[in-house]
Amino acid sequence: MQSRYDLEPDDLAALLEDQPAYRSRQVFDGLHKGLRTPEEMTDLPAALRGRLTEVLPSALTEQTRSVSDDGETIKWAFALEDGAVIETVLMAYRNRVTVCISTQAGCAMACSFCATGQSGFRRHLSTGEIVEQVVLAARAALPRRVSNVVFMGMGEPLANYDRVMAAVRRLNGPLGISARRLTVSTVGIVPGIRRLTAEALPVSLAVSLHSANDVRRDALVPINKRYPLGVLADALEEYVETTHRRLSFEWALIEGVNDTDTDIKELAAYARPLRAHVNVIPLNPTPGYLVRGSSSARVREFVDELNERGVTTTIRATRGREIDAACGQLASRANVKVRSRSTDAGSDEVTAPEGS
Ligand code: SAH
């Protein structure tokens, strides 16, 4: 067990079998509804509190906390038990509070323009490591409540399917976040999309499209070679038909790469039959990708043209760019295996690799 949040109610009951029957429910509720650590559960006998503090560890050790947007955006770098580092972002808005969480340390998808992709894959996160990110962010957000969780931090959620879905169920049930306000974002892992189609929980699905042309998408999102656009469209059509849930496409606008009139035509033709919503993301700078984002005038034109063609398109507001907390900027030196460098726990080298 990496985290106290790795335990399902039955596991907790087994751990507390020497206690009165109501105890495990009390502890489970304290962890989830109360967002409390075992030490803080003052409704428990002191001896039990002490024992739980020892046997129910926290998986996440805060390494750094960076704040931007007048305190409305907070990014944490958390060290895990084995020295891997993940990042979590809390974003407070007028009408909602969103947490962006990681599902893997690093990522194996190798998208060229994404800092996490540039840093490579280290390992999957456990369910508890995923859930605990939301719990720690929710504590920091108090007295406001977390209303939305986006699986858009480090890693590819559908490549860690079972642990991610167990986390989804926990966030939805015990933590009380509505399933529609849980958004899983994927590069387009078709078998994962097919499994998600069969799930009863109506989570929202976002697909990182970035190009609706196989030659160009192969270069930007390498998994496209395995699950090309046609195959992806078939799975998405079935998802939309079966679930009647909203589908959205993410599109980071890169100057001269995917912001041309041809791109608009191809995207409109791809998105319209799926009734997908397009979320345009102004490209955020990353150390390993030196191509520029589209100008703000071009971003505007791109959005307007799509809307005119009947594809609902909005611009994703950028948060936390100057603390490397924006889309595609999450990376951590501690996860880089290819280059030799110190990964001492407790060191504070947690931001993007040099050059940022
Ligand atoms: N692996 C999943 C979850 C990550 S979501 C996925 O790719 O969907 C993070 C989003 O930010 C993805 O849509 C990703 O393509 C996008 N992104 C990556 N690098 C970016 C950058 N430099 N600027 C803007 N968006 C970027």
Short mmCIF file of C-alpha atoms and ligand atoms in Angstrom, two decimals:
data_model
loop_
_atom_site.label_atom_id
_atom_site.label_comp_id
_atom_site.label_asym_id
_atom_site.label_seq_id
_atom_site.Cartn_x
_atom_site.Cartn_y
_atom_site.Cartn_z
CA MET A 1 0.00 0.00 0.00
CA GLN A 2 1.42 3.37 -1.07
CA SER A 3 -1.32 5.55 0.40
CA ARG A 4 -4.01 5.37 3.06
CA TYR A 5 -6.35 6.09 0.15
CA ASP A 6 -5.39 2.77 -1.46
CA LEU A 7 -7.71 1.02 0.98
CA GLU A 8 -11.27 0.21 -0.06
CA PRO A 9 -13.86 -0.05 2.77
CA ASP A 10 -13.39 -3.86 3.01
CA ASP A 11 -9.61 -3.51 3.36
CA LEU A 12 -10.09 -1.01 6.15
CA ALA A 13 -12.60 -3.31 7.87
CA ALA A 14 -10.05 -6.14 7.74
CA LEU A 15 -7.38 -3.86 9.21
CA LEU A 16 -9.70 -2.86 12.05
CA GLU A 17 -11.24 -6.27 12.72
CA ASP A 18 -10.32 -6.07 16.41
CA GLN A 19 -12.39 -2.88 16.72
CA PRO A 20 -16.13 -2.32 17.08
CA ALA A 21 -17.88 -2.78 13.73
CA TYR A 22 -18.66 0.92 13.22
CA ARG A 23 -14.99 1.97 13.43
CA SER A 24 -13.95 1.25 9.87
CA ARG A 25 -16.85 3.31 8.50
CA GLN A 26 -15.92 6.11 10.91
CA VAL A 27 -12.30 6.10 9.72
CA PHE A 28 -13.28 5.82 6.04
CA ASP A 29 -15.63 8.80 6.41
CA GLY A 30 -13.00 10.75 8.32
CA LEU A 31 -10.54 10.25 5.45
CA HIS A 32 -13.02 11.08 2.69
CA LYS A 33 -15.91 13.24 3.92
CA GLY A 34 -13.76 14.87 6.62
CA LEU A 35 -10.55 15.11 4.52
CA ARG A 36 -8.78 14.33 7.78
CA THR A 37 -5.51 12.61 8.60
CA PRO A 38 -5.62 9.86 11.25
CA GLU A 39 -3.97 12.28 13.73
CA GLU A 40 -6.83 14.68 13.21
CA MET A 41 -9.53 12.10 13.98
CA THR A 42 -10.03 13.24 17.54
CA ASP A 43 -13.26 11.25 17.74
CA LEU A 44 -11.11 8.08 17.90
CA PRO A 45 -9.45 6.71 21.04
CA ALA A 46 -5.90 8.07 21.30
CA ALA A 47 -4.28 4.63 21.09
CA LEU A 48 -6.10 3.82 17.86
CA ARG A 49 -5.21 7.19 16.41
CA GLY A 50 -1.56 6.48 17.12
CA ARG A 51 -1.75 3.04 15.51
CA LEU A 52 -3.52 4.40 12.41
CA THR A 53 -0.95 7.13 12.01
CA GLU A 54 1.65 4.39 11.70
CA VAL A 55 -0.19 1.92 9.49
CA LEU A 56 -1.99 4.40 7.21
CA PRO A 57 0.74 6.42 5.49
CA SER A 58 0.37 9.42 3.26
CA ALA A 59 1.85 8.77 -0.19
CA LEU A 60 2.62 12.38 -1.00
CA THR A 61 5.37 14.51 0.48
CA GLU A 62 5.11 18.14 -0.51
CA GLN A 63 8.35 19.24 -2.18
CA THR A 64 7.29 22.63 -3.44
CA ARG A 65 4.17 24.71 -3.60
CA SER A 66 4.02 27.48 -6.23
CA VAL A 67 1.32 30.10 -6.37
CA SER A 68 0.19 32.33 -9.26
CA ASP A 69 -2.85 34.19 -10.64
CA ASP A 70 -3.22 36.17 -7.40
CA GLY A 71 -3.39 33.02 -5.35
CA GLU A 72 -6.08 31.43 -7.54
CA THR A 73 -3.69 28.80 -8.94
CA ILE A 74 -1.51 26.56 -6.80
CA LYS A 75 0.86 23.91 -8.13
CA TRP A 76 2.40 21.25 -5.92
CA ALA A 77 5.28 18.97 -6.63
CA PHE A 78 4.89 15.85 -4.51
CA ALA A 79 7.59 13.27 -3.94
CA LEU A 80 6.36 9.67 -3.80
CA GLU A 81 7.78 6.91 -1.64
CA ASP A 82 10.25 5.80 -4.32
CA GLY A 83 11.49 9.30 -5.18
CA ALA A 84 9.31 9.78 -8.27
CA VAL A 85 7.78 13.25 -8.42
CA ILE A 86 4.32 14.20 -9.61
CA GLU A 87 2.54 17.51 -9.91
CA THR A 88 -0.99 18.59 -9.03
CA VAL A 89 -2.68 21.92 -9.83
CA LEU A 90 -5.57 23.61 -8.01
CA MET A 91 -7.45 26.30 -9.92
CA ALA A 92 -10.10 28.44 -8.25
CA TYR A 93 -12.62 30.23 -10.47
CA ARG A 94 -15.63 32.33 -9.59
CA ASN A 95 -18.09 29.50 -10.17
CA ARG A 96 -16.00 26.35 -9.75
CA VAL A 97 -12.88 24.91 -8.14
CA THR A 98 -10.92 22.49 -10.32
CA VAL A 99 -8.08 20.13 -9.47
CA CYS A 100 -5.83 18.81 -12.25
CA ILE A 101 -4.28 15.50 -11.22
CA SER A 102 -1.54 13.17 -12.45
CA THR A 103 -2.18 9.49 -13.17
CA GLN A 104 1.40 8.41 -13.88
CA ALA A 105 4.86 9.63 -12.91
CA GLY A 106 6.06 10.76 -16.35
CA CYS A 107 4.35 9.57 -19.51
CA ALA A 108 5.16 7.06 -22.25
CA MET A 109 3.17 8.79 -25.01
CA ALA A 110 6.06 11.04 -26.10
CA CYS A 111 3.99 13.86 -27.60
CA SER A 112 6.67 16.22 -28.94
CA PHE A 113 5.23 19.49 -27.58
CA CYS A 114 4.48 18.24 -24.04
CA ALA A 115 7.02 18.58 -21.22
CA THR A 116 5.79 15.40 -19.51
CA GLY A 117 6.15 13.49 -22.79
CA GLN A 118 9.65 14.88 -23.22
CA SER A 119 10.67 13.55 -19.80
CA GLY A 120 9.68 9.90 -20.39
CA PHE A 121 7.79 7.33 -18.33
CA ARG A 122 8.60 6.27 -14.81
CA ARG A 123 5.60 4.36 -13.43
CA HIS A 124 1.85 4.13 -12.94
CA LEU A 125 0.33 5.76 -9.87
CA SER A 126 -1.76 3.69 -7.48
CA THR A 127 -5.41 4.54 -6.89
CA GLY A 128 -4.52 6.03 -3.52
CA GLU A 129 -1.77 8.20 -5.00
CA ILE A 130 -4.32 9.57 -7.49
CA VAL A 131 -7.07 10.15 -4.89
CA GLU A 132 -4.74 11.69 -2.33
CA GLN A 133 -3.83 14.51 -4.75
CA VAL A 134 -7.49 15.57 -4.75
CA VAL A 135 -7.71 15.30 -0.96
CA LEU A 136 -4.66 17.50 -0.38
CA ALA A 137 -5.84 20.08 -2.91
CA ALA A 138 -9.34 20.01 -1.38
CA ARG A 139 -7.88 20.77 2.04
CA ALA A 140 -6.04 23.76 0.59
CA ALA A 141 -9.22 24.96 -1.16
CA LEU A 142 -11.31 25.11 2.03
CA PRO A 143 -13.73 26.67 2.76
CA ARG A 144 -14.55 26.24 -0.91
CA ARG A 145 -15.31 22.77 -2.18
CA VAL A 146 -13.64 21.10 -5.13
CA SER A 147 -16.33 20.88 -7.84
CA ASN A 148 -14.33 19.50 -10.78
CA VAL A 149 -11.44 17.12 -11.28
CA VAL A 150 -9.61 16.87 -14.59
CA PHE A 151 -7.32 13.90 -15.27
CA MET A 152 -5.03 16.18 -17.28
CA GLY A 153 -1.85 16.22 -15.24
CA MET A 154 1.12 13.97 -15.88
CA GLY A 155 0.50 10.66 -17.56
CA GLU A 156 -2.00 8.94 -19.82
CA PRO A 157 -5.07 8.00 -17.74
CA LEU A 158 -6.33 5.26 -20.07
CA ALA A 159 -2.92 3.54 -19.97
CA ASN A 160 -3.50 3.10 -16.21
CA TYR A 161 -7.14 2.20 -16.64
CA ASP A 162 -8.09 0.11 -13.61
CA ARG A 163 -6.45 2.36 -11.02
CA VAL A 164 -7.84 5.46 -12.69
CA MET A 165 -11.39 4.05 -12.73
CA ALA A 166 -11.10 3.02 -9.07
CA ALA A 167 -10.06 6.61 -8.34
CA VAL A 168 -13.01 7.93 -10.39
CA ARG A 169 -15.41 5.82 -8.32
CA ARG A 170 -13.88 7.06 -5.08
CA LEU A 171 -13.99 10.72 -6.11
CA ASN A 172 -17.59 10.29 -7.22
CA GLY A 173 -18.92 8.31 -4.24
CA PRO A 174 -17.10 8.98 -0.96
CA LEU A 175 -15.70 12.37 -2.03
CA GLY A 176 -19.02 13.43 -3.52
CA ILE A 177 -17.90 14.92 -6.85
CA SER A 178 -20.45 14.58 -9.62
CA ALA A 179 -19.35 12.16 -12.37
CA ARG A 180 -20.00 14.71 -15.13
CA ARG A 181 -17.52 17.01 -13.43
CA LEU A 182 -14.81 14.36 -13.64
CA THR A 183 -13.03 14.67 -17.00
CA VAL A 184 -10.69 12.00 -18.29
CA SER A 185 -8.37 13.23 -21.03
CA THR A 186 -6.67 10.78 -23.39
CA VAL A 187 -4.33 10.82 -26.37
CA GLY A 188 -6.78 8.35 -27.93
CA ILE A 189 -6.12 4.88 -26.50
CA VAL A 190 -8.89 3.08 -28.37
CA PRO A 191 -9.25 -0.02 -26.14
CA GLY A 192 -9.54 2.30 -23.11
CA ILE A 193 -12.22 4.39 -24.84
CA ARG A 194 -14.14 1.18 -25.59
CA ARG A 195 -13.94 0.14 -21.94
CA LEU A 196 -15.06 3.59 -20.82
CA THR A 197 -18.06 3.31 -23.15
CA ALA A 198 -19.20 0.27 -21.18
CA GLU A 199 -18.86 1.93 -17.74
CA ALA A 200 -22.02 2.99 -15.94
CA LEU A 201 -20.46 6.19 -14.57
CA PRO A 202 -21.06 9.19 -16.84
CA VAL A 203 -17.61 10.80 -16.67
CA SER A 204 -16.70 13.35 -19.34
CA LEU A 205 -14.21 12.40 -22.04
CA ALA A 206 -11.67 14.72 -23.67
CA VAL A 207 -9.42 13.60 -26.52
CA SER A 208 -6.13 15.34 -27.31
CA LEU A 209 -6.56 15.56 -31.07
CA HIS A 210 -4.19 18.37 -32.18
CA SER A 211 -4.49 17.29 -35.81
CA ALA A 212 -7.22 15.67 -37.90
CA ASN A 213 -4.72 14.52 -40.52
CA ASP A 214 -2.92 11.20 -39.97
CA VAL A 215 0.45 12.32 -41.36
CA ARG A 216 0.59 15.37 -39.12
CA ARG A 217 -0.95 13.67 -36.10
CA ASP A 218 1.62 10.85 -36.34
CA ALA A 219 4.31 13.49 -35.79
CA LEU A 220 2.60 15.29 -32.91
CA VAL A 221 0.95 12.40 -31.06
CA PRO A 222 2.91 9.23 -31.87
CA ILE A 223 0.21 6.83 -30.56
CA ASN A 224 -1.72 7.86 -33.70
CA LYS A 225 0.37 5.31 -35.61
CA ARG A 226 -1.20 2.58 -33.47
CA TYR A 227 -4.73 4.06 -33.32
CA PRO A 228 -5.12 6.24 -36.40
CA LEU A 229 -7.88 8.82 -36.82
CA GLY A 230 -10.35 6.48 -38.56
CA VAL A 231 -10.10 3.83 -35.85
CA LEU A 232 -10.35 6.54 -33.19
CA ALA A 233 -13.46 8.03 -34.83
CA ASP A 234 -15.19 4.62 -34.84
CA ALA A 235 -14.57 4.20 -31.10
CA LEU A 236 -15.68 7.78 -30.39
CA GLU A 237 -18.83 7.38 -32.46
CA GLU A 238 -19.76 4.31 -30.44
CA TYR A 239 -18.96 6.19 -27.21
CA VAL A 240 -21.23 9.10 -28.16
CA GLU A 241 -24.07 6.87 -29.45
CA THR A 242 -24.00 4.62 -26.39
CA THR A 243 -23.47 7.12 -23.60
CA HIS A 244 -24.98 10.37 -24.99
CA ARG A 245 -22.19 12.09 -23.10
CA ARG A 246 -20.42 15.18 -24.30
CA LEU A 247 -17.15 14.63 -26.12
CA SER A 248 -14.49 17.30 -26.40
CA PHE A 249 -11.31 17.63 -28.42
CA GLU A 250 -8.22 19.43 -27.17
CA TRP A 251 -6.16 21.27 -29.76
CA ALA A 252 -2.97 23.13 -28.78
CA LEU A 253 -2.48 25.72 -31.53
CA ILE A 254 1.02 25.62 -32.99
CA GLU A 255 2.07 28.22 -35.53
CA GLY A 256 2.29 26.82 -39.05
CA VAL A 257 1.86 23.26 -37.77
CA ASN A 258 -1.84 22.84 -37.02
CA ASP A 259 -3.37 26.30 -37.36
CA THR A 260 -3.84 26.55 -41.15
CA ASP A 261 -7.08 26.81 -43.12
CA THR A 262 -6.64 23.17 -44.10
CA ASP A 263 -6.50 22.24 -40.42
CA ILE A 264 -9.78 24.07 -39.84
CA LYS A 265 -11.45 22.15 -42.69
CA GLU A 266 -10.11 18.79 -41.54
CA LEU A 267 -11.03 19.40 -37.92
CA ALA A 268 -14.55 20.56 -38.78
CA ALA A 269 -15.10 17.46 -40.92
CA TYR A 270 -13.84 15.22 -38.11
CA ALA A 271 -15.64 16.89 -35.21
CA ARG A 272 -19.05 17.59 -36.75
CA PRO A 273 -20.38 14.02 -37.10
CA LEU A 274 -19.28 13.33 -33.52
CA ARG A 275 -20.95 16.56 -32.31
CA ALA A 276 -17.71 17.19 -30.42
CA HIS A 277 -16.87 20.42 -28.69
CA VAL A 278 -13.39 21.79 -29.46
CA ASN A 279 -11.24 23.26 -26.72
CA VAL A 280 -8.40 25.28 -28.21
CA ILE A 281 -5.32 25.61 -25.98
CA PRO A 282 -2.81 28.38 -26.72
CA LEU A 283 0.54 26.51 -26.87
CA ASN A 284 2.49 26.75 -23.64
CA PRO A 285 6.28 26.87 -23.83
CA THR A 286 8.19 23.68 -22.99
CA PRO A 287 11.96 23.15 -22.97
CA GLY A 288 12.14 20.49 -25.69
CA TYR A 289 9.84 22.01 -28.32
CA LEU A 290 10.92 25.25 -29.85
CA VAL A 291 8.08 25.87 -32.27
CA ARG A 292 5.90 28.87 -31.40
CA GLY A 293 2.28 28.98 -30.48
CA SER A 294 -0.13 30.71 -32.87
CA SER A 295 -0.60 34.46 -32.38
CA SER A 296 -3.62 35.47 -30.36
CA ALA A 297 -5.18 36.93 -33.53
CA ARG A 298 -4.81 33.55 -35.27
CA VAL A 299 -6.22 31.73 -32.25
CA ARG A 300 -9.29 34.00 -32.45
CA GLU A 301 -9.71 33.40 -36.21
CA PHE A 302 -9.34 29.66 -35.79
CA VAL A 303 -12.05 29.62 -33.14
CA ASP A 304 -14.41 31.88 -35.10
CA GLU A 305 -14.04 29.85 -38.30
CA LEU A 306 -14.87 26.62 -36.51
CA ASN A 307 -17.89 28.14 -34.82
CA GLU A 308 -19.07 29.39 -38.22
CA ARG A 309 -18.76 25.86 -39.52
CA GLY A 310 -21.05 24.60 -36.77
CA VAL A 311 -18.37 23.22 -34.43
CA THR A 312 -18.69 24.67 -30.92
CA THR A 313 -15.22 25.90 -30.06
CA THR A 314 -13.88 27.71 -27.02
CA ILE A 315 -10.44 28.82 -25.85
CA ARG A 316 -9.10 27.27 -22.69
CA ALA A 317 -8.07 30.03 -20.28
CA THR A 318 -4.42 29.61 -19.40
CA ARG A 319 -3.59 29.26 -15.73
CA GLY A 320 -0.25 29.15 -14.01
CA ARG A 321 2.03 29.53 -17.04
CA GLU A 322 4.73 31.39 -15.09
CA ILE A 323 4.96 28.61 -12.51
CA ASP A 324 5.07 25.92 -15.24
CA ALA A 325 1.62 24.74 -14.17
CA ALA A 326 -0.20 25.19 -17.47
CA CYS A 327 -1.23 22.43 -19.91
CA GLY A 328 1.73 20.42 -21.10
CA GLN A 329 4.21 22.04 -18.72
CA LEU A 330 4.16 19.49 -15.92
CA ALA A 331 7.51 17.79 -15.73
CA SER A 332 9.96 16.87 -13.10
CA ARG A 333 13.65 16.30 -13.14
CA ALA A 334 13.27 13.51 -10.64
CA ASN A 335 11.47 11.45 -13.29
CA VAL A 336 14.07 11.88 -15.97
CA LYS A 337 15.93 8.61 -16.23
CA VAL A 338 17.89 9.20 -19.40
CA ARG A 339 20.02 11.98 -17.98
CA SER A 340 22.07 11.46 -14.88
CA ARG A 341 21.27 13.80 -12.06
CA SER A 342 20.60 13.70 -8.37
CA THR A 343 17.09 12.64 -7.40
CA ASP A 344 17.61 13.01 -3.66
CA ALA A 345 14.31 13.19 -1.84
CA GLY A 346 14.07 16.56 -0.22
CA SER A 347 16.01 18.33 -2.92
CA ASP A 348 14.01 21.16 -4.36
CA GLU A 349 14.86 20.67 -8.00
CA VAL A 350 11.32 20.06 -9.06
CA THR A 351 10.54 22.41 -11.88
CA ALA A 352 10.92 21.79 -15.58
CA PRO A 353 14.33 20.72 -16.91
CA GLU A 354 16.90 23.38 -17.71
CA GLY A 355 16.15 25.82 -20.47
CA SER A 356 12.68 26.68 -19.21
N1 SAH B 1 -2.18 12.20 -21.55
C1 SAH B 1 -3.50 12.80 -21.50
C2 SAH B 1 -3.69 13.68 -20.29
C3 SAH B 1 -2.88 14.97 -20.33
S1 SAH B 1 -3.99 16.31 -20.59
C4 SAH B 1 -3.77 13.55 -22.77
O1 SAH B 1 -2.83 13.81 -23.52
O2 SAH B 1 -4.91 13.87 -23.06
C5 SAH B 1 -2.90 17.64 -20.98
C6 SAH B 1 -3.36 18.38 -22.22
O3 SAH B 1 -2.42 19.43 -22.51
C7 SAH B 1 -3.40 17.46 -23.43
O4 SAH B 1 -4.46 17.82 -24.25
C8 SAH B 1 -2.07 17.80 -24.08
O5 SAH B 1 -2.04 17.45 -25.43
C9 SAH B 1 -2.02 19.29 -23.86
N2 SAH B 1 -0.66 19.83 -24.02
C10 SAH B 1 0.51 19.17 -23.98
N3 SAH B 1 1.54 20.00 -24.17
C11 SAH B 1 1.02 21.23 -24.34
C12 SAH B 1 1.59 22.52 -24.54
N4 SAH B 1 2.91 22.69 -24.62
N5 SAH B 1 0.74 23.56 -24.64
C13 SAH B 1 -0.58 23.40 -24.55
N6 SAH B 1 -1.17 22.21 -24.33
C14 SAH B 1 -0.39 21.14 -24.24
#
